[in-house]
Backbone as JSON, one array per atom type, in Angstrom:
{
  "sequence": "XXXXXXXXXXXXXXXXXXXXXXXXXXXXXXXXXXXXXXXXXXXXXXXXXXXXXXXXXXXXXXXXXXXXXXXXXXXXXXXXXXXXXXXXXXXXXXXXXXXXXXXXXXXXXXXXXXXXXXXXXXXXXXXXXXXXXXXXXXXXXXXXXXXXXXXXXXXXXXXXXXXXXXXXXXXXXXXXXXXXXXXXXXXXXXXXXXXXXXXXXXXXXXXXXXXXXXXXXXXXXXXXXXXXXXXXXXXXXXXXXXXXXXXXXXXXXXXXXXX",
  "N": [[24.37, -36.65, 243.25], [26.69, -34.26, 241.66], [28.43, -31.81, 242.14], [28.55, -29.72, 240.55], [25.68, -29.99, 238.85], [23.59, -29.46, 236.56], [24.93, -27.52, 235.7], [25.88, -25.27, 233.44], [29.13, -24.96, 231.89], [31.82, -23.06, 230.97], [35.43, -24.11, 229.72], [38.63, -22.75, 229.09], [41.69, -23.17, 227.79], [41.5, -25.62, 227.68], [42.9, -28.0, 226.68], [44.55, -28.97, 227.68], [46.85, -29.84, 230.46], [45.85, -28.07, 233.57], [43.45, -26.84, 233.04], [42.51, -28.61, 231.09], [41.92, -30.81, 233.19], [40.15, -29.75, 235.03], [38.0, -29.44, 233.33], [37.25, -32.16, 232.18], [36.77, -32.75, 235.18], [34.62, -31.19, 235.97], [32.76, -32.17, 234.34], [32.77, -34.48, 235.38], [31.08, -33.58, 237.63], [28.77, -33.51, 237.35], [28.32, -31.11, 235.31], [27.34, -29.26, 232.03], [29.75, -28.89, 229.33], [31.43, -26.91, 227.48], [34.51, -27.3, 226.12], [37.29, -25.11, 225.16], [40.04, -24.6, 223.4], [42.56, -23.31, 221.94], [44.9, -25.0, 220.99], [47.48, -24.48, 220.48], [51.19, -23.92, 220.98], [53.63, -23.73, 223.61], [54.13, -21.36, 223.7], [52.35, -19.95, 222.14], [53.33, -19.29, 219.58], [52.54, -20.57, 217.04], [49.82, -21.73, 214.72], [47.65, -23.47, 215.74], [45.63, -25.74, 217.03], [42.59, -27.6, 216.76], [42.68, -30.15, 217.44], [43.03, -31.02, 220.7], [41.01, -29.83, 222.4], [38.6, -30.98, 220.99], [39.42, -33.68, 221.67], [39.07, -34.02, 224.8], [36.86, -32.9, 224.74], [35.68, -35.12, 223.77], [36.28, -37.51, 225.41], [34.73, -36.53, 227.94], [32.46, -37.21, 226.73], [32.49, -40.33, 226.19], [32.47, -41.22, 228.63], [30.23, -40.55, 229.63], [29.33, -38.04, 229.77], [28.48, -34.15, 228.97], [29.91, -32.76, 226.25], [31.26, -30.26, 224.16], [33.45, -29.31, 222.22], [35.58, -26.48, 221.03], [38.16, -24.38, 219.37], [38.84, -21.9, 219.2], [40.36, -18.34, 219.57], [41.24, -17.02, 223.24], [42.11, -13.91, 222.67], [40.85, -12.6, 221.23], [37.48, -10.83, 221.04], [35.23, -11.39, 219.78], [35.5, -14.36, 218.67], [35.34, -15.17, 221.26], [32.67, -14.12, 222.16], [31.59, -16.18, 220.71], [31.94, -18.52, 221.5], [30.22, -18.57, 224.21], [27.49, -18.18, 222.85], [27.88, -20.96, 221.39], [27.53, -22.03, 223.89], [25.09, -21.71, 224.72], [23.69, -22.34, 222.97], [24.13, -24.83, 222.99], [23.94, -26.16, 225.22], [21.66, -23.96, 226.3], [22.29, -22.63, 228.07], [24.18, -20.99, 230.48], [26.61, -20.68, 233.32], [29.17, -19.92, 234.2], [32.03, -19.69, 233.99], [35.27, -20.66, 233.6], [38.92, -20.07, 233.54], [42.01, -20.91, 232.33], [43.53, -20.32, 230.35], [46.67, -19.93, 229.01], [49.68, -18.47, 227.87], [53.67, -18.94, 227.74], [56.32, -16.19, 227.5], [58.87, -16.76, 228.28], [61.49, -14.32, 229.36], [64.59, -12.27, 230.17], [63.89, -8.48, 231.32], [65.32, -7.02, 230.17], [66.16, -7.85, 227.47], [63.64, -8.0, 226.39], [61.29, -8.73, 223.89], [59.1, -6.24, 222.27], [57.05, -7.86, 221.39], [57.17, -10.06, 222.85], [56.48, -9.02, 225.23], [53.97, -8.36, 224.37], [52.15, -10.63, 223.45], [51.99, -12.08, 225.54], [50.68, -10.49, 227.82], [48.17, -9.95, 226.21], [47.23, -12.85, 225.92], [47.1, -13.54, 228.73], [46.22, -11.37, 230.39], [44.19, -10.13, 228.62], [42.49, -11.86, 227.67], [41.34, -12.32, 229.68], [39.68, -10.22, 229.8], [38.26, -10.03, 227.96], [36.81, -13.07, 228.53], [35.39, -12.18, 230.5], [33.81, -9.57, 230.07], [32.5, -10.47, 227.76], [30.37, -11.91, 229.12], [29.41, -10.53, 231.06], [27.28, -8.79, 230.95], [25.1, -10.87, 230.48], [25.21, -12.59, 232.72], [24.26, -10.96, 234.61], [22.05, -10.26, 233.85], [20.47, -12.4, 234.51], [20.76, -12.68, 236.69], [23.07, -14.2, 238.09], [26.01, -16.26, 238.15], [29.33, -16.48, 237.53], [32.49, -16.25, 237.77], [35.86, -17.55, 237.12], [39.37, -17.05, 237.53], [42.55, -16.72, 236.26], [45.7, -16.37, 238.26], [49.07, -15.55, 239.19], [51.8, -17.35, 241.43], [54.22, -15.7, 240.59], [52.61, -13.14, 239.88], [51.98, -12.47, 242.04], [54.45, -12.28, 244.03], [56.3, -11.66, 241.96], [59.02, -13.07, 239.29], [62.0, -13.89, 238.3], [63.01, -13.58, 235.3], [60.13, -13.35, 234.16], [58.78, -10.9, 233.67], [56.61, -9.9, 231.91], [54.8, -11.89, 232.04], [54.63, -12.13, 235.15], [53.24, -9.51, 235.78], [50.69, -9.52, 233.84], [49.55, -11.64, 235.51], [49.32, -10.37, 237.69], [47.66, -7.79, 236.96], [45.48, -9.67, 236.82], [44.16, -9.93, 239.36], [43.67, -7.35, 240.45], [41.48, -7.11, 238.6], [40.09, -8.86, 239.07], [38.74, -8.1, 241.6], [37.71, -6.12, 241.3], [35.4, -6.28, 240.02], [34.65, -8.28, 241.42], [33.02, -6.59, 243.0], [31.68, -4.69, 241.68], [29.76, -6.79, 240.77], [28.73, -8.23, 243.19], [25.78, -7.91, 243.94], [24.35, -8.44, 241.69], [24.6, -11.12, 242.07], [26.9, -12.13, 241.22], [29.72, -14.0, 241.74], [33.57, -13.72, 241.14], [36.53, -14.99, 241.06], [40.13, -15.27, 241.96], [42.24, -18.31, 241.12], [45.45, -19.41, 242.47], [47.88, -21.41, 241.31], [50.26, -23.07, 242.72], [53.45, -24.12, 241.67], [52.65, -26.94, 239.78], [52.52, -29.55, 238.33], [52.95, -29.55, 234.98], [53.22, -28.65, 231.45], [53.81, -25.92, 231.39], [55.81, -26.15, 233.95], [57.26, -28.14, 233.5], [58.77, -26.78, 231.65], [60.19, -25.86, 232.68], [64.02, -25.55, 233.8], [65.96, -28.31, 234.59], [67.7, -28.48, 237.19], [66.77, -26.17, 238.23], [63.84, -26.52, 238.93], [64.28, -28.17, 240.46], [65.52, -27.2, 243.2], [63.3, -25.76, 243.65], [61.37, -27.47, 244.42], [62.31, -28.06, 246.79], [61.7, -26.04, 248.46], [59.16, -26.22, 249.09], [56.77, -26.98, 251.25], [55.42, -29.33, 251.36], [57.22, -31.58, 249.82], [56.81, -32.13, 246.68], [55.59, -31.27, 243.54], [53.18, -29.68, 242.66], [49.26, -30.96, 241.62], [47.49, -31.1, 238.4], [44.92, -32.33, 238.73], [44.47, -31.09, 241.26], [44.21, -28.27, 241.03], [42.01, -28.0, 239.52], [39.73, -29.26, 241.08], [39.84, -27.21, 243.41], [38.74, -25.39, 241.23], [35.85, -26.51, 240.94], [34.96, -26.31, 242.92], [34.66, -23.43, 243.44], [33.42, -22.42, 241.22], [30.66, -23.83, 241.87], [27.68, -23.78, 243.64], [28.05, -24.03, 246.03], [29.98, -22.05, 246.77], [29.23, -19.77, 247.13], [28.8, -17.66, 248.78], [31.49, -16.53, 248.41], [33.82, -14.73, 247.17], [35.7, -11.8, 245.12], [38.1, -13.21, 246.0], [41.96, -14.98, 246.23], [42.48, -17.59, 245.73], [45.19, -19.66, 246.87], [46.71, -22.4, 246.28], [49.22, -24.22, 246.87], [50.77, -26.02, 248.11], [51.82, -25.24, 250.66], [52.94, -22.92, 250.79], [52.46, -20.4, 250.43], [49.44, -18.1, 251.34], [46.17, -17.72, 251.38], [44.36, -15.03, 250.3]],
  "CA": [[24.49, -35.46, 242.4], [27.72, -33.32, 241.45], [28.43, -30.06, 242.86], [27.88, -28.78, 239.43], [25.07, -30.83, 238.27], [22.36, -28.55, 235.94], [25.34, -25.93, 235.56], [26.98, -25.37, 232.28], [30.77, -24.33, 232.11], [33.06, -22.54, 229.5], [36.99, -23.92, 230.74], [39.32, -22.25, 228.31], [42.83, -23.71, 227.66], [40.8, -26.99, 228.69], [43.13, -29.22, 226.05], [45.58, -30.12, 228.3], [47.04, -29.48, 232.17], [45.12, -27.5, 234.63], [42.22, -26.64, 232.24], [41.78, -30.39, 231.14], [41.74, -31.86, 234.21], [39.24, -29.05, 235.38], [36.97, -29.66, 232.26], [36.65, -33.45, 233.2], [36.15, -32.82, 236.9], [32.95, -30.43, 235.64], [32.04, -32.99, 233.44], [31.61, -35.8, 236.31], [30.27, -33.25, 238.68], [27.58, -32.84, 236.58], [27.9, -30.04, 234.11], [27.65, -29.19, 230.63], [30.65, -28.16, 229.26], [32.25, -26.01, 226.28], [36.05, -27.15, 226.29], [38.0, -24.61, 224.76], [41.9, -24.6, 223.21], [43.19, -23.16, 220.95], [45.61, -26.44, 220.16], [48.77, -23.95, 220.24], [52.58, -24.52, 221.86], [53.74, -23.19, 225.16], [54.54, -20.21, 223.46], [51.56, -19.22, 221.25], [53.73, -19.02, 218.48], [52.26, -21.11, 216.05], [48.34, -21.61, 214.69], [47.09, -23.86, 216.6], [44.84, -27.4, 216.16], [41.4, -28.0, 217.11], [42.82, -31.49, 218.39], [43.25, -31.13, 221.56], [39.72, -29.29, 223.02], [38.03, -32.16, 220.68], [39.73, -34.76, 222.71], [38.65, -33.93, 225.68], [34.96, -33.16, 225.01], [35.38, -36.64, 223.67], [36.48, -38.2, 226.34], [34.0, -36.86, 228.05], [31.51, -37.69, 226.13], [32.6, -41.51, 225.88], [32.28, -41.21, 229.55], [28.67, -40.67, 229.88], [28.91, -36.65, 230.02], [28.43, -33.67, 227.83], [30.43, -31.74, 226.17], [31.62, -29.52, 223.0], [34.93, -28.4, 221.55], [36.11, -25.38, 220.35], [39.36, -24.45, 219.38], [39.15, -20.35, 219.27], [41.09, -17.72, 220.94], [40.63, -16.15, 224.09], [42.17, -12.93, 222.52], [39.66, -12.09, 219.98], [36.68, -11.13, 221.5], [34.13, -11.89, 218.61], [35.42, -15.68, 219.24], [34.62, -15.43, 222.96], [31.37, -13.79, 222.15], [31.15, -16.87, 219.73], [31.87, -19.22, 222.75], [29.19, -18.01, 225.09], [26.88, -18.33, 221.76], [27.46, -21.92, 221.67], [26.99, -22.98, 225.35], [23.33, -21.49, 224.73], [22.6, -23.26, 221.67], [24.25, -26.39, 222.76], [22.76, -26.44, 226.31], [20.73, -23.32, 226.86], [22.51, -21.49, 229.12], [25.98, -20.58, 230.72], [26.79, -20.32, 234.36], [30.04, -20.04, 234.93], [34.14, -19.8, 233.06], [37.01, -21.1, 233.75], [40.01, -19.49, 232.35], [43.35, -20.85, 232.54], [44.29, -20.25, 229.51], [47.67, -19.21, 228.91], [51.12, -18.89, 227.81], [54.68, -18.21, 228.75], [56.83, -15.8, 226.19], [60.28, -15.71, 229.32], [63.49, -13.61, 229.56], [65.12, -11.4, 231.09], [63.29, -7.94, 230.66], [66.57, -6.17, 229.18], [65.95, -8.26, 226.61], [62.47, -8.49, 226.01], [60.71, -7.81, 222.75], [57.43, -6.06, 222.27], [55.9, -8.99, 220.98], [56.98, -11.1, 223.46], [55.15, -8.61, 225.94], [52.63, -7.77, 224.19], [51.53, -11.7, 223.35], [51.34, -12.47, 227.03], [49.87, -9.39, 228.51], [47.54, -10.1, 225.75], [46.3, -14.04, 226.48], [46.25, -13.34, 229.88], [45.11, -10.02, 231.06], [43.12, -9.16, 227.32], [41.49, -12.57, 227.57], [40.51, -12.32, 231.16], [38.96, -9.4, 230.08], [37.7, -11.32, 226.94], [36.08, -13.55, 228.37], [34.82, -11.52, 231.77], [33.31, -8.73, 229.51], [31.52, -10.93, 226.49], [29.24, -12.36, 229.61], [29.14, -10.54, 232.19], [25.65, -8.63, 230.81], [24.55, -12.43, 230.41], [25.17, -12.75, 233.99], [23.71, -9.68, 235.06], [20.4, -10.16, 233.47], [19.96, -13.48, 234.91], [21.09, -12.31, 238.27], [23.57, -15.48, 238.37], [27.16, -16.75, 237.51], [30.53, -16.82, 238.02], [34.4, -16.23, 237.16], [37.34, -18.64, 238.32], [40.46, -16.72, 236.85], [43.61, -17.64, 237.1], [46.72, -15.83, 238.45], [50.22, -16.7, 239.65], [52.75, -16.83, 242.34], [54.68, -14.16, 239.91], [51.95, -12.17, 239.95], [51.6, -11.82, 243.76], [55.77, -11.85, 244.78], [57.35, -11.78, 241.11], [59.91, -13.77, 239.22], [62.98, -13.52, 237.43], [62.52, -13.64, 233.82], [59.02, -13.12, 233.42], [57.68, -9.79, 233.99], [55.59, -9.96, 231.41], [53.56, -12.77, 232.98], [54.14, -11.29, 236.36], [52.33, -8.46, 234.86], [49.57, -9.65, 233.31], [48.93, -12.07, 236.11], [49.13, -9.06, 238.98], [46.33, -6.84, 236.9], [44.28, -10.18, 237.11], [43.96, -9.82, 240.86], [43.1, -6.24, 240.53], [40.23, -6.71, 237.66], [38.73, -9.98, 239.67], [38.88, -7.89, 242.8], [36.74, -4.91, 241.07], [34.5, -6.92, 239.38], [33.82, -8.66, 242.43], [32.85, -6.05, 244.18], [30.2, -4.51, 240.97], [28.85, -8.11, 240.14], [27.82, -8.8, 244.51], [24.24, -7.56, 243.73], [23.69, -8.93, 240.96], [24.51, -12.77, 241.71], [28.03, -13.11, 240.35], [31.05, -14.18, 242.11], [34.68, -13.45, 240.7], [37.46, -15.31, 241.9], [40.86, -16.12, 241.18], [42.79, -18.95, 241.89], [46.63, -19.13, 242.39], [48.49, -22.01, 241.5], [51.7, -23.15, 242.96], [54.11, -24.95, 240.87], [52.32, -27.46, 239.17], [53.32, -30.83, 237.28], [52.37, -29.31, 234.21], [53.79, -28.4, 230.28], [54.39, -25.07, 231.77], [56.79, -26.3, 234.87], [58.4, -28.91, 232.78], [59.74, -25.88, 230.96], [61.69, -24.71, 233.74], [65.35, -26.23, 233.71], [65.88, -29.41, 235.61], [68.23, -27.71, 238.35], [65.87, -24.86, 239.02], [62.97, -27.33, 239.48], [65.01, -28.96, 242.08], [65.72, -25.91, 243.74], [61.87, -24.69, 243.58], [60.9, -28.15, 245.24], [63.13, -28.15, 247.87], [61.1, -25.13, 248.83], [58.02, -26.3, 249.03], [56.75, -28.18, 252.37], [54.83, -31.01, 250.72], [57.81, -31.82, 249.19], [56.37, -32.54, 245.42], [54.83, -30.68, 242.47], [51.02, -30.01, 242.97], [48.96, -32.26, 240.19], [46.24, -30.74, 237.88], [43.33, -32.39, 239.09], [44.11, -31.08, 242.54], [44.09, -27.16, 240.95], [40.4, -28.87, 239.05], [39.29, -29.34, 242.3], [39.17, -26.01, 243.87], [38.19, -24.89, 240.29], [35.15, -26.84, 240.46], [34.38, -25.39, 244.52], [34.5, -21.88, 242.87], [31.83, -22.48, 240.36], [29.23, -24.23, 242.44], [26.62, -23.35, 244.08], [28.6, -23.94, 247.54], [31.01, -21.27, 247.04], [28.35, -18.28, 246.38], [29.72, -16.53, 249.41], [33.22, -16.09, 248.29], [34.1, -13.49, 246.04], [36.81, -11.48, 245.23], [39.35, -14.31, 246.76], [42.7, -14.74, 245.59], [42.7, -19.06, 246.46], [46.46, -19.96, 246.55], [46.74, -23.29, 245.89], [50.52, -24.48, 246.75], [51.94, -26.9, 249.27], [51.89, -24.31, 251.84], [53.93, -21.89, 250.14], [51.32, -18.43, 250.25], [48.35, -18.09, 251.97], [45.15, -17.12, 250.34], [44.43, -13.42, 250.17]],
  "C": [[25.82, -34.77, 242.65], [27.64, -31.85, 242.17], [28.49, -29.3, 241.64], [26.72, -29.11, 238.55], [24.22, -29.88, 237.76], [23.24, -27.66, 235.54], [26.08, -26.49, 234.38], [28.16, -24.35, 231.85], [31.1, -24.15, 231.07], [34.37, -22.97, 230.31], [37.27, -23.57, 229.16], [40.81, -23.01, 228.68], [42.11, -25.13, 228.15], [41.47, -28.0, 227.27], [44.26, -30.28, 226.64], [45.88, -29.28, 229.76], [45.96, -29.0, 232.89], [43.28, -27.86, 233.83], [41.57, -28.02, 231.75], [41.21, -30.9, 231.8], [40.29, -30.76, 235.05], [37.99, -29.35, 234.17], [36.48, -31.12, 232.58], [36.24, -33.7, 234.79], [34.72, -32.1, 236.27], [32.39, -31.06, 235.26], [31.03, -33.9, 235.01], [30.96, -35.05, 237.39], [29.3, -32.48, 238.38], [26.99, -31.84, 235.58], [28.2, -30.48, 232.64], [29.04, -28.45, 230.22], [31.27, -27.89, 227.8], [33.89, -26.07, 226.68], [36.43, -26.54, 224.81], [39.68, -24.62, 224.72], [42.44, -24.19, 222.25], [44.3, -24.22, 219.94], [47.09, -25.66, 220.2], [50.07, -24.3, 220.95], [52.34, -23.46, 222.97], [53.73, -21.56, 224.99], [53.37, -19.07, 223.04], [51.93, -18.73, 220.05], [53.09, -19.48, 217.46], [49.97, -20.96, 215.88], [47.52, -21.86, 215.16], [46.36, -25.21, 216.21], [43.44, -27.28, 217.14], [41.59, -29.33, 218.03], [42.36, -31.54, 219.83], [42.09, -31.09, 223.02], [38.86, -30.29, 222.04], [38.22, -33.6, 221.81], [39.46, -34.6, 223.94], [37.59, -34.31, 225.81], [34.81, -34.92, 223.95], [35.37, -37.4, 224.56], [35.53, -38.05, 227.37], [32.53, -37.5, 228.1], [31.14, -39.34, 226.21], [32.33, -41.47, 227.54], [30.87, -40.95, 230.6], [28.5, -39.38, 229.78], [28.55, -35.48, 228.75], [28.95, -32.52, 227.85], [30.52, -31.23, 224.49], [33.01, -29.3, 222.76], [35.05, -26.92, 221.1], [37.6, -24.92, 220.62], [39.9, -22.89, 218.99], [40.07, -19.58, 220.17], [40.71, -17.3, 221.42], [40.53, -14.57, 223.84], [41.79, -12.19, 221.5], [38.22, -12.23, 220.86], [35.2, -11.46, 221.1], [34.15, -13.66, 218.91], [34.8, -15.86, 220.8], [33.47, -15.44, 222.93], [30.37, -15.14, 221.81], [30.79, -18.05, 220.31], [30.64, -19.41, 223.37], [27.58, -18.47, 224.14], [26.62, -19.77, 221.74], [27.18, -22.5, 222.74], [25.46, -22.69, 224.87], [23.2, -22.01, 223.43], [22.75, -24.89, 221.84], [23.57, -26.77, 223.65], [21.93, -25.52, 226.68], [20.98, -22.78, 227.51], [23.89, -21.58, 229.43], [25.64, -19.96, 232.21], [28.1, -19.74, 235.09], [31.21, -19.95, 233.71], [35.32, -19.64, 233.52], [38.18, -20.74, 233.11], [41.14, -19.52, 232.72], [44.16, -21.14, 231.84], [45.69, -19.5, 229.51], [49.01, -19.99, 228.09], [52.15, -18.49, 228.4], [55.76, -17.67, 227.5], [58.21, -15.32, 227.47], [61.5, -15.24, 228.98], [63.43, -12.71, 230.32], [64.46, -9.64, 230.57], [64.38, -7.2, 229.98], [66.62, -6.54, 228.2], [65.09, -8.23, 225.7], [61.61, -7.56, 224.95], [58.91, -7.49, 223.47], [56.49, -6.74, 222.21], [55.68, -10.32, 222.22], [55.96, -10.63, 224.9], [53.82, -8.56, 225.96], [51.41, -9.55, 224.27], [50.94, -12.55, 224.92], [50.53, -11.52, 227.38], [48.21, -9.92, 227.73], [46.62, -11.6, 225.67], [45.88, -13.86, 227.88], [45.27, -12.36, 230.41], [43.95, -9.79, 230.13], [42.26, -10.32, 227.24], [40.57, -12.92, 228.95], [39.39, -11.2, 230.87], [37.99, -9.52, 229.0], [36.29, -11.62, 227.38], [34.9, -12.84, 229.94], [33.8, -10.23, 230.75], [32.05, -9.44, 228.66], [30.31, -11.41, 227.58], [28.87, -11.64, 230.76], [27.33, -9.54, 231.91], [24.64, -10.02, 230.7], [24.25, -12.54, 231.87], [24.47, -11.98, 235.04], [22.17, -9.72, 235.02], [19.91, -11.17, 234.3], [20.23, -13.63, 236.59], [22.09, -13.71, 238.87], [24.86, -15.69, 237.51], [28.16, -16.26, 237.71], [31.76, -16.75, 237.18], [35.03, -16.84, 237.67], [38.54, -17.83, 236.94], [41.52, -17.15, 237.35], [44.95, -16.59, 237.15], [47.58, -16.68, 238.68], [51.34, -16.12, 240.93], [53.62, -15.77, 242.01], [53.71, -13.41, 239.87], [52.0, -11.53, 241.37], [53.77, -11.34, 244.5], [56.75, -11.57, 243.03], [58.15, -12.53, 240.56], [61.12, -13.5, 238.01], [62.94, -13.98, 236.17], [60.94, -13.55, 233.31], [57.88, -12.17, 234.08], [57.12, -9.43, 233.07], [54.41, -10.63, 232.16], [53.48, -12.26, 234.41], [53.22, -10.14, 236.12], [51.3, -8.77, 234.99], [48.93, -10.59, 234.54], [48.38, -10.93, 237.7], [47.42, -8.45, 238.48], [45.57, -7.72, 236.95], [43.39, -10.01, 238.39], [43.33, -8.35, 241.1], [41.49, -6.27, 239.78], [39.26, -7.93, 238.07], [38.21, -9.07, 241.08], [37.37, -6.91, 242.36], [35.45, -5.37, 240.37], [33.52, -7.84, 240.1], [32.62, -7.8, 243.09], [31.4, -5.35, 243.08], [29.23, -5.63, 240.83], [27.82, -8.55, 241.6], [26.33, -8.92, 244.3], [23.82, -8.09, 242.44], [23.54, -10.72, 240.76], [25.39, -13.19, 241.37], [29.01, -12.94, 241.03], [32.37, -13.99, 240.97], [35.77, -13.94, 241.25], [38.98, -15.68, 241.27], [41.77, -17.18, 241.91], [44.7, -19.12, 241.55], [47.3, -20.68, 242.81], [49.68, -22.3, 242.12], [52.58, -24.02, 241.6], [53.62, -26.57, 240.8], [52.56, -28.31, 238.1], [52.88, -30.73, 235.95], [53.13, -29.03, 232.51], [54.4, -27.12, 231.0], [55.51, -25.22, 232.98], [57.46, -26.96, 234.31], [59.24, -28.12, 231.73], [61.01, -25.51, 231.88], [63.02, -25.76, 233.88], [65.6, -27.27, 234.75], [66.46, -28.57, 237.42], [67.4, -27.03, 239.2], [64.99, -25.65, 239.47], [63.26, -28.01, 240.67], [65.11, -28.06, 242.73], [64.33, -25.73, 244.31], [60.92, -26.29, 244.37], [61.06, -28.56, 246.58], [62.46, -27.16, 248.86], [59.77, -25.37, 249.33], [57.71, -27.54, 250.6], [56.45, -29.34, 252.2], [55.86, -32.01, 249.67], [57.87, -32.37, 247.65], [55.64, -31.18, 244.33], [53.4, -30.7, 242.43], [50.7, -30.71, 241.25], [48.24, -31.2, 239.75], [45.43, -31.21, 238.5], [43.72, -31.64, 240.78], [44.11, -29.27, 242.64], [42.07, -27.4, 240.28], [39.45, -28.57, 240.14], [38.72, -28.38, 243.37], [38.46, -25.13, 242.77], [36.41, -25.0, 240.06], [34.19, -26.23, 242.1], [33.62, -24.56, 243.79], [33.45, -21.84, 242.23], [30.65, -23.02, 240.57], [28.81, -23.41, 243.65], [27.14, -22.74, 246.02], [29.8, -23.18, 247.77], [30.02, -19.98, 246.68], [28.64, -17.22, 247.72], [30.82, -15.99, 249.39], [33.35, -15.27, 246.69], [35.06, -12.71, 246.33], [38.18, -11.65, 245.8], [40.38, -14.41, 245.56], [42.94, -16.56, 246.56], [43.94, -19.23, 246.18], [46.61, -21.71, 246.89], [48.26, -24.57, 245.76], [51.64, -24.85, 247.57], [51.88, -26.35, 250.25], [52.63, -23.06, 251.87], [53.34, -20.62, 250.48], [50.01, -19.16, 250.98], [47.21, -17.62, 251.01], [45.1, -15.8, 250.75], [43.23, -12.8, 249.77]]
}
């Protein structure tokens, strides 16, 4: 048996990197799962495709497991609501959500438009609070279930060009922290986890040079993988992490400590 076996998962951004590879780890460790994606670019500029959160819950599907698609946003919270809606009609219940959805809108802030603030602040922080809000009376009633959010090394020390996302990932750490601390009594953990630089669409943005630079740094000398952020994703939401709450897991060669 899986360390999530009977439990059924919402991952969000689950059409590709982190969130993918976390949606197929849930799969084989036994859960039901609702992969969510909107289908959009790095940016969130454009509309988006259903593709991508199909292909997945195909794959696992062809794989013996079960899953769903959906291709809504996190920052509408009628879609979230809508989310949550189908885990219980497809399997009956909802334990748990994964959310590492995101984008990256960077510059320098002397530069930086409203929109480009507002569109981040708004996937990350407004859908953390998205999707943490539409269930957490779900969770409450049933005295059971779980948050895995996701922050970032800019959130905790900062980085040059993107204090937006530094931003929005900082107040995550604050609103898993407080949420921890109301949800204890009722059964629900809150956690978030903190990638390091990650072999992902979002690091392959960063300019060859700098990447060299930003590995050189790192003791394990390499780029952490997706499945190996999956991995503690899939800890967090079982059964064998129900003492940990309000953790800040850092996840990154040896770079930060957890918190």
């Amino acid at each position: 048996m899986g360390v999530l076996e009977g439990k059924v998962v919402l991952v969000t951004g689950g059409g590709n990197g982190i969130g993918k590879e976390t949606a197929l780890l849930a799969a084989r460790e036994g859960a039901k799962v609702v992969v969510n994606d909107l289908g959009g670019s790095l940016t969130g500029a454009d509309e988006g495709s259903a593709g991508p959160a199909e292909t997945v819950a195909q794959e696992i599907r062809k794989a013996g497991g079960e899953a769903v698609s959906n291709s809504e946003s996190v920052t509408d919270m009628k879609a979230v609501q809508g989310m949550i809606e189908q885990a219980k009609d497809e399997f009956g219940a909802l334990h748990s959500i994964i959310n590492p959805a995101g984008i990256l809108r960077d510059g320098m802030f002397h530069k930086m438009s409203e929109d480009d603030w507002d569109s981040v602040i708004d996937v990350h922080l407004r859908g953390s609070f998205n999707v943490t809000r539409a269930a957490i009376e779900l969770f409450r009633e049933k005295e059971d279930g779980n948050f895995v959010l996701f922050t970032s090394t800019s959130g905790l020390i900062g980085n040059i060009g993107q204090a937006n996302y530094s931003a929005a990932k900082a107040g995550l750490i604050g609103l898993s922290k407080a949420l921890a601390q109301e949800g204890a009594k009722k059964g629900i953990t809150v956690n978030t986890v903190c990638p390091g630089y990650i072999d992902t669409e979002m690091v392959q943005a960063v300019p060859e040079k700098v990447l060299e630079g930003i590995i050189a740094t790192i003791p394990v000398g390499r780029l952490g993988k997706a499945e190996e952020i999956a991995s503690m994703c899939a800890y967090l939401a079982s059964d064998e992490a129900a003492f940990i709450t309000g953790a800040t897991m850092t996840v990154n060669g040896a770079q930060y400590i957890a918190t």
